[in-house]
Amino acid sequence: MSDALPLLRIRNLTTHLGSRQRPVRAVAGLDLDICQGETFALLGESGCGKSMAALSVMRLLPPSGRIVDGDILFGGSSLIDLEEREMRRLRGGRMGMIFQEPMTSLNAVLTIGDQIGEAVSLRDPGSRGKVRQRVMELLRAVGIPDPERRTNEYPHQLSGGMKQRVMIAIALAGRPELLIADEPTTALDVTIQAQVLSLLKDLQRRTGMAVLLITHDLGVVSQVADRVAVMYAGQIIEMTDRQRFFDQPTHPYSQKLFHSLPGREKQGSRLDVIKGSVPPLDQEFTRCRFLERCERAGEACTERAPVWQATGTRSGVRCLLIGQAQDADGHRAHRSPAVMQSRVTEDPPLLKVNDLRVHFPIHRGLLRRVVGYVKAVDGIDLSIYKGRTLALVGESGCGKTTAGKAILQLVKPTSGSALFGGHDLVKLRAAKLRRQRADLQIIFQDPVASMNPRMLVGDIVAEGLRAQMGEGKGAVLRERVLALLNQVGLPGDAVDRYPHEFSGGQRQRICIARALAVDPGFIVCDEPTSALDVSVQAQILNLLKDLQDQQGLSYLFITHNISVVSYLAHEVAVMYLGRIVEYGTVDEVLGAPRHPYTRALLSAVPTIDARDRREVIKLEGDMPSPANPPAGCHFHPRCPHAFERCLSHYPEPVKLSATRTVSCFVVEAERETRLQ
Amino acid sequence: MPQFVVLWTDALILLLVVLALGFARYAAGRPHLRGPWRRVVRSRVGMGTLVVLGFYLVVGLLDSVHFYPPASDDDISGQSAPGEVMSLFDSLVPELRMRRETTYSAPLATHLYAKETIELGDGTATRGFARLKFGGAHLTDPAVEKTGDLIRLSLSGLLKGVAFSLVVGNLILMFLAVRAGNSFGTQAKHVLSGRTEVPWRVVLSTLGLMFVLIFWSAELASKYHLLGTDKVGEDVFYQSLKSIRTGLVIGTLTTLVMLPVAVLLGIMAGYFRGWVDDVIQYVYTTLNSIPGVLLIAAAILMLQIYMSNHENEFNSLVERADLRLLFLCIILGITSWTGLCRLLRGEALKLREMEYVQAATAFGVGHLRIIVRHILPNVLHIVLIAVVLDFSGLVLAEAVLSYVNIGVDPTMDSWGNMINSARLEMAREPVVWWSLAAAMLFMFTLVLCANLFSDVVRDAFDPRLRDSR
């Protein structure tokens, strides 16, 4: 240790949850140091104990949790045996915390000025005027425009990104030396995430505070972290500085994490997956915790648990294989020859969507009169071909999910048509539509919410079969269900179990099996992997890809995750405020984006490759409300290139190639100058 | 062979028991229902109150088997007037029922409570406290012997109670030992140190306490009026026991009446939305804005007029009183379904947006099937909690309604009627307090147990509390 004591030093922190007889060992012997002014990222999948570690530091564990062992030194003094009264002064003072969900962290009935003011007057009590002045200062510090007006607003009047800024302002009120940020951007869109991350970085530069950043997102880590610690099953398995971590991850788990990330260069090949899932933490580990999922595990790994091996002053790894030779490449990608066939344009599209609109009426007043419409989907055209994937990309609230549901008639479209197999789905009668539904299926984002918790998995999978083919014979039905479960890689005994007995990835498999049951030709995948961990996401993406190859399925893949798009999709449609702004093949749109929004969106996506750091095009403000879209081009208030015409007219789609259209006056003008 | 009579409420109670058993079978096969119940069974408060509620239930059920007593059986003593319906419970405690004094007497008294003119053997009359016909009739000189006799009876009752509890407790222990495959000694040690999953120690001690209480009161009640007598000389202890059935019927049958309506309409309103929702909401807001008591009063008064106009349609007083009780249940049900309905509407509104409901729609599953398979099982826990919570409220409501004379039939024993009559008794000098006290005691015990039990049930079914335990 070269310098003085670090700001936060954790030694052998052990936190247990639940009963004493069979505790869940959420944190098992955590050691880490965080220095002044440093951003320390704690990276890990869900359930690996990273949040519990942070809550232990704040001593805010849930009632069933307790710190069993270890010491936490903050600025030289131990927090473990500090009195609750002292601890309270520390929390929100020298130690601030922000949480993942800004919606639930703010009190809905107090103005944000009051809420920040509360924190301010607690920390530096003074006259009202002074408090107000400090509130303004804080609001300005977190980059909230027009703070005088904003102080009097209520949380519901602010967007998600704004709320997270307010949360940061509250945390800053105590002038913290350490800010614990628990997944601060997970609930936010990429463009907003970029804003919040650069704000955090900026504040850190100005105030010199240390940040403990808890995240599961490698991209976020690469953007802001100085040091990285990877947590797995309650332990830190690798700790190093960012550069080394991204250049040369040492632990097999870290390596796997990188390889399982989808991306463009992996298109056409299978993703590397980490098999299985995190082991349950209610056991005593005598062997390596990663053993069952590790491909390189050898004899030694089964015999003892690996100990921490320092590889530098503040870095190390917990693996017995360190120093042993490994495959030259490190990742044994099963590269199959790229099977990207070019589109056979003569084929008519499987599904053709024309000018689809979904407007939700806004009722107001005593008589519930319609005073306006939320134009969730405002005239979109899509064509989806057999065996191909169209990705619908956009930020939350742009209407992409509504569009997917409207195509399936789960939401009644206001106008437009969706031609499938010679029928217009919009105009089909109920009975006929019910039969047609077998061809069109949907997979939802949240596998927990998309299965009835009261039903057996067998019944869930068989539901579609029963609805489409009648009750049928029990034995035949069961056989078919077993075949389906087998197809998605689940054991047959899953039939008689309940959904809650399965992990997130397995549940998503069940959902896929359920959709496949009725033999559909077209599946809407509504963010099917965004609730899953990276390693599990790769399993699901592989499965979807295999199914497409084997059965010629077509997907409408709704997502905000660009890397998934670049891996899986053939065509991309970028949506903004109910309309498609750019549409083309994946190479065209992601390779050379033309629409200013697409460009900003792509630049905001954090990349894990530090050398490939792009200039982030910062978008000002948030997406406007679809109830009251801006006149002219919907994007013009945030567009850096907007000119006069954008304020009054909505640009017509410009055809740039056989497959590509862009709706932008700038692009149109450029093309015209080139043509002339 | 006695001729059985099935009253309306008896039939419905039977139906309820069948439904409860059916539900238990259904729940046993489903972990999401079995789990919370297991948590109830493992809670000390839950099991303790369950035992007490069990005793109430046994009395109530025994009191719900009605028959005409066989004429040949006991016609000499004239135990029952011809045409009078008796319940199984009545036949178990004939002394309580038949030993009727002339008017008020205090608990455990040997003389009447008020002075009256007594005709002496020689024809002269004097004013004084007359001896009771039954209470302490075996004593020759009550003033001297009573205290000793009471102590003797109490002791023998307590002893019998303890002995019986020990026998039952050991039998249960033996059963547990056999089931767990332990020796009797170890099982007993486990139970007594409270190390079993189900808190058998609590169960056994509550059982023991109840048995001791029962034997003690049975012993005393065999010679005295344990809780005194009322204005017409009827035993108050007997009345209190008979009232149990009334209370239970009101508390349970009302929910049976309202449940289908509340569940169906609530789910329909939330699931279909649109005009269906509008109509149902309109109905229940309208119903809610009429004062419930007014509606009940109107219905009961109408029923009274109907019954007095068609007196010959009823075979007995009991049948008449029973019909009124049933109507009270129905009208209470009609006024009380709105709360649950509103709750279920909100829940269905939430559930219909759940992705599994949308997935079902995407399969072309019909509305009815979606409601039965997806919505109903997911609101069942709310229904259960509502039923248990409503129970004690309804028992209390009966007391209030009877107090203002729109409750059960005045001839029917109920805590409400007892309290109602206490209105006059409290104004007497000296005060007659025991009717009120007895009704309060019995009602209090039942409602307290029901409330504690429902708290346990609610906690067990509340997913938010599940993890913190």
Short mmCIF file of N, CA and C in Angstrom, two decimals, chain A residues 64 405 410 434 437 440-442 444 446 449-455 459 463-464 466-468 471 498 514 518, chain B residues 29-32 354-356 358-367 369 373-375 377-378 381 467-469:
data_model
loop_
_atom_site.label_atom_id
_atom_site.label_comp_id
_atom_site.label_asym_id
_atom_site.label_seq_id
_atom_site.Cartn_x
_atom_site.Cartn_y
_atom_site.Cartn_z
N SER A 64 -34.29 -8.96 7.57
CA SER A 64 -33.78 -10.32 7.76
C SER A 64 -32.27 -10.41 7.53
N LYS A 405 -48.06 -4.85 -30.34
CA LYS A 405 -49.34 -5.38 -29.87
C LYS A 405 -50.46 -5.06 -30.86
N LEU A 410 -53.73 -7.15 -30.18
CA LEU A 410 -53.91 -7.17 -28.73
C LEU A 410 -54.31 -5.79 -28.26
N ARG A 434 -59.49 -15.34 -34.05
CA ARG A 434 -59.08 -16.29 -33.03
C ARG A 434 -58.35 -17.48 -33.65
N ARG A 437 -54.86 -16.47 -34.94
CA ARG A 437 -53.88 -16.13 -33.91
C ARG A 437 -52.77 -17.16 -33.77
N LEU A 440 -49.54 -16.05 -35.31
CA LEU A 440 -48.87 -14.85 -34.81
C LEU A 440 -48.74 -14.97 -33.31
N GLN A 441 -47.52 -14.95 -32.84
CA GLN A 441 -47.33 -15.10 -31.40
C GLN A 441 -46.48 -13.98 -30.83
N ILE A 442 -46.42 -13.94 -29.51
CA ILE A 442 -45.66 -12.86 -28.87
C ILE A 442 -44.86 -13.42 -27.70
N PHE A 444 -42.90 -11.90 -24.32
CA PHE A 444 -42.85 -10.63 -23.59
C PHE A 444 -41.51 -10.40 -22.93
N ASP A 446 -40.94 -9.48 -19.67
CA ASP A 446 -40.74 -9.95 -18.31
C ASP A 446 -41.28 -11.37 -18.18
N ALA A 449 -43.85 -11.92 -15.32
CA ALA A 449 -45.22 -11.43 -15.46
C ALA A 449 -45.96 -12.14 -16.58
N SER A 450 -45.24 -12.79 -17.46
CA SER A 450 -45.96 -13.34 -18.61
C SER A 450 -46.39 -14.78 -18.40
N MET A 451 -46.20 -15.29 -17.18
CA MET A 451 -46.76 -16.60 -16.89
C MET A 451 -47.61 -16.54 -15.64
N ASN A 452 -48.77 -17.16 -15.73
CA ASN A 452 -49.67 -17.21 -14.59
C ASN A 452 -49.00 -17.99 -13.47
N PRO A 453 -48.72 -17.33 -12.33
CA PRO A 453 -47.99 -18.03 -11.27
C PRO A 453 -48.78 -19.19 -10.67
N ARG A 454 -50.08 -19.24 -10.94
CA ARG A 454 -50.91 -20.30 -10.35
C ARG A 454 -51.02 -21.53 -11.23
N MET A 455 -50.36 -21.51 -12.38
CA MET A 455 -50.52 -22.64 -13.29
C MET A 455 -49.23 -23.43 -13.40
N ASP A 459 -49.38 -26.86 -18.11
CA ASP A 459 -50.63 -26.21 -18.51
C ASP A 459 -50.37 -24.91 -19.25
N GLU A 463 -51.56 -24.25 -23.08
CA GLU A 463 -52.71 -23.34 -23.17
C GLU A 463 -53.07 -23.02 -24.62
N GLY A 464 -52.06 -22.69 -25.40
CA GLY A 464 -52.31 -22.34 -26.79
C GLY A 464 -52.86 -23.53 -27.57
N ARG A 466 -54.59 -26.00 -26.42
CA ARG A 466 -55.98 -26.23 -26.03
C ARG A 466 -56.89 -25.23 -26.71
N ALA A 467 -56.42 -23.96 -26.74
CA ALA A 467 -57.28 -22.92 -27.30
C ALA A 467 -57.45 -23.12 -28.80
N GLN A 468 -56.40 -23.59 -29.47
CA GLN A 468 -56.48 -23.66 -30.92
C GLN A 468 -57.01 -25.00 -31.41
N GLU A 471 -59.61 -29.44 -26.60
CA GLU A 471 -58.99 -30.08 -25.45
C GLU A 471 -58.01 -31.17 -25.87
N TYR A 498 -44.01 -25.37 -11.04
CA TYR A 498 -44.57 -24.03 -11.19
C TYR A 498 -43.49 -23.07 -11.70
N ARG A 514 -44.11 -21.90 -25.13
CA ARG A 514 -45.54 -21.64 -25.19
C ARG A 514 -45.91 -21.01 -26.53
N VAL A 518 -48.17 -23.40 -30.89
CA VAL A 518 -49.22 -23.35 -31.91
C VAL A 518 -48.62 -23.23 -33.31
N GLY B 29 -53.80 -29.22 -3.25
CA GLY B 29 -53.08 -29.59 -4.46
C GLY B 29 -52.33 -28.42 -5.08
N ARG B 30 -52.46 -27.24 -4.48
CA ARG B 30 -51.85 -26.06 -5.09
C ARG B 30 -50.92 -25.36 -4.12
N PRO B 31 -49.65 -25.38 -4.43
CA PRO B 31 -48.66 -24.84 -3.47
C PRO B 31 -48.90 -23.37 -3.14
N HIS B 32 -49.42 -22.60 -4.10
CA HIS B 32 -49.57 -21.17 -3.80
C HIS B 32 -50.66 -20.93 -2.77
N MET B 354 -51.85 -7.86 -17.33
CA MET B 354 -50.69 -8.74 -17.15
C MET B 354 -50.38 -9.44 -18.45
N GLU B 355 -49.10 -9.75 -18.61
CA GLU B 355 -48.71 -10.28 -19.89
C GLU B 355 -49.24 -11.69 -20.12
N TYR B 356 -49.47 -12.44 -19.03
CA TYR B 356 -49.99 -13.78 -19.30
C TYR B 356 -51.43 -13.75 -19.78
N GLN B 358 -52.50 -11.31 -21.73
CA GLN B 358 -52.33 -10.94 -23.13
C GLN B 358 -51.84 -12.12 -23.95
N ALA B 359 -50.96 -12.92 -23.33
CA ALA B 359 -50.49 -14.10 -24.05
C ALA B 359 -51.66 -15.03 -24.34
N ALA B 360 -52.55 -15.17 -23.36
CA ALA B 360 -53.73 -16.02 -23.57
C ALA B 360 -54.59 -15.45 -24.68
N THR B 361 -54.76 -14.14 -24.69
CA THR B 361 -55.53 -13.52 -25.77
C THR B 361 -54.86 -13.79 -27.11
N ALA B 362 -53.54 -13.75 -27.11
CA ALA B 362 -52.82 -13.98 -28.35
C ALA B 362 -52.99 -15.41 -28.84
N PHE B 363 -53.38 -16.31 -27.95
CA PHE B 363 -53.67 -17.68 -28.36
C PHE B 363 -55.11 -17.84 -28.81
N GLY B 364 -55.90 -16.79 -28.64
CA GLY B 364 -57.31 -16.90 -28.98
C GLY B 364 -58.12 -17.60 -27.91
N VAL B 365 -57.68 -17.54 -26.65
CA VAL B 365 -58.46 -18.13 -25.56
C VAL B 365 -59.66 -17.22 -25.29
N GLY B 366 -60.81 -17.85 -25.02
CA GLY B 366 -62.04 -17.07 -24.82
C GLY B 366 -62.05 -16.33 -23.50
N HIS B 367 -62.97 -15.36 -23.41
CA HIS B 367 -63.04 -14.53 -22.21
C HIS B 367 -63.32 -15.35 -20.95
N ARG B 369 -62.80 -18.45 -20.27
CA ARG B 369 -61.66 -19.26 -19.86
C ARG B 369 -60.58 -18.41 -19.23
N ARG B 373 -59.40 -19.24 -15.62
CA ARG B 373 -58.06 -19.80 -15.47
C ARG B 373 -57.02 -18.80 -15.00
N HIS B 374 -57.18 -17.56 -15.43
CA HIS B 374 -56.10 -16.61 -15.15
C HIS B 374 -56.45 -15.57 -14.10
N ILE B 375 -57.69 -15.08 -14.13
CA ILE B 375 -58.01 -13.99 -13.20
C ILE B 375 -58.42 -14.55 -11.84
N PRO B 377 -58.04 -17.46 -10.11
CA PRO B 377 -57.06 -18.00 -9.16
C PRO B 377 -56.14 -16.93 -8.59
N ASN B 378 -55.95 -15.86 -9.33
CA ASN B 378 -55.03 -14.83 -8.85
C ASN B 378 -55.69 -13.81 -7.93
N HIS B 381 -56.80 -15.17 -3.14
CA HIS B 381 -56.26 -14.84 -1.81
C HIS B 381 -56.93 -13.59 -1.26
N ASP B 467 -41.19 -12.11 2.78
CA ASP B 467 -39.73 -12.22 2.78
C ASP B 467 -39.10 -11.72 4.07
N SER B 468 -39.83 -10.87 4.77
CA SER B 468 -39.21 -10.27 5.95
C SER B 468 -39.30 -11.20 7.15
N ARG B 469 -40.03 -12.28 7.02
CA ARG B 469 -40.13 -13.19 8.15
C ARG B 469 -38.99 -14.18 8.15
#
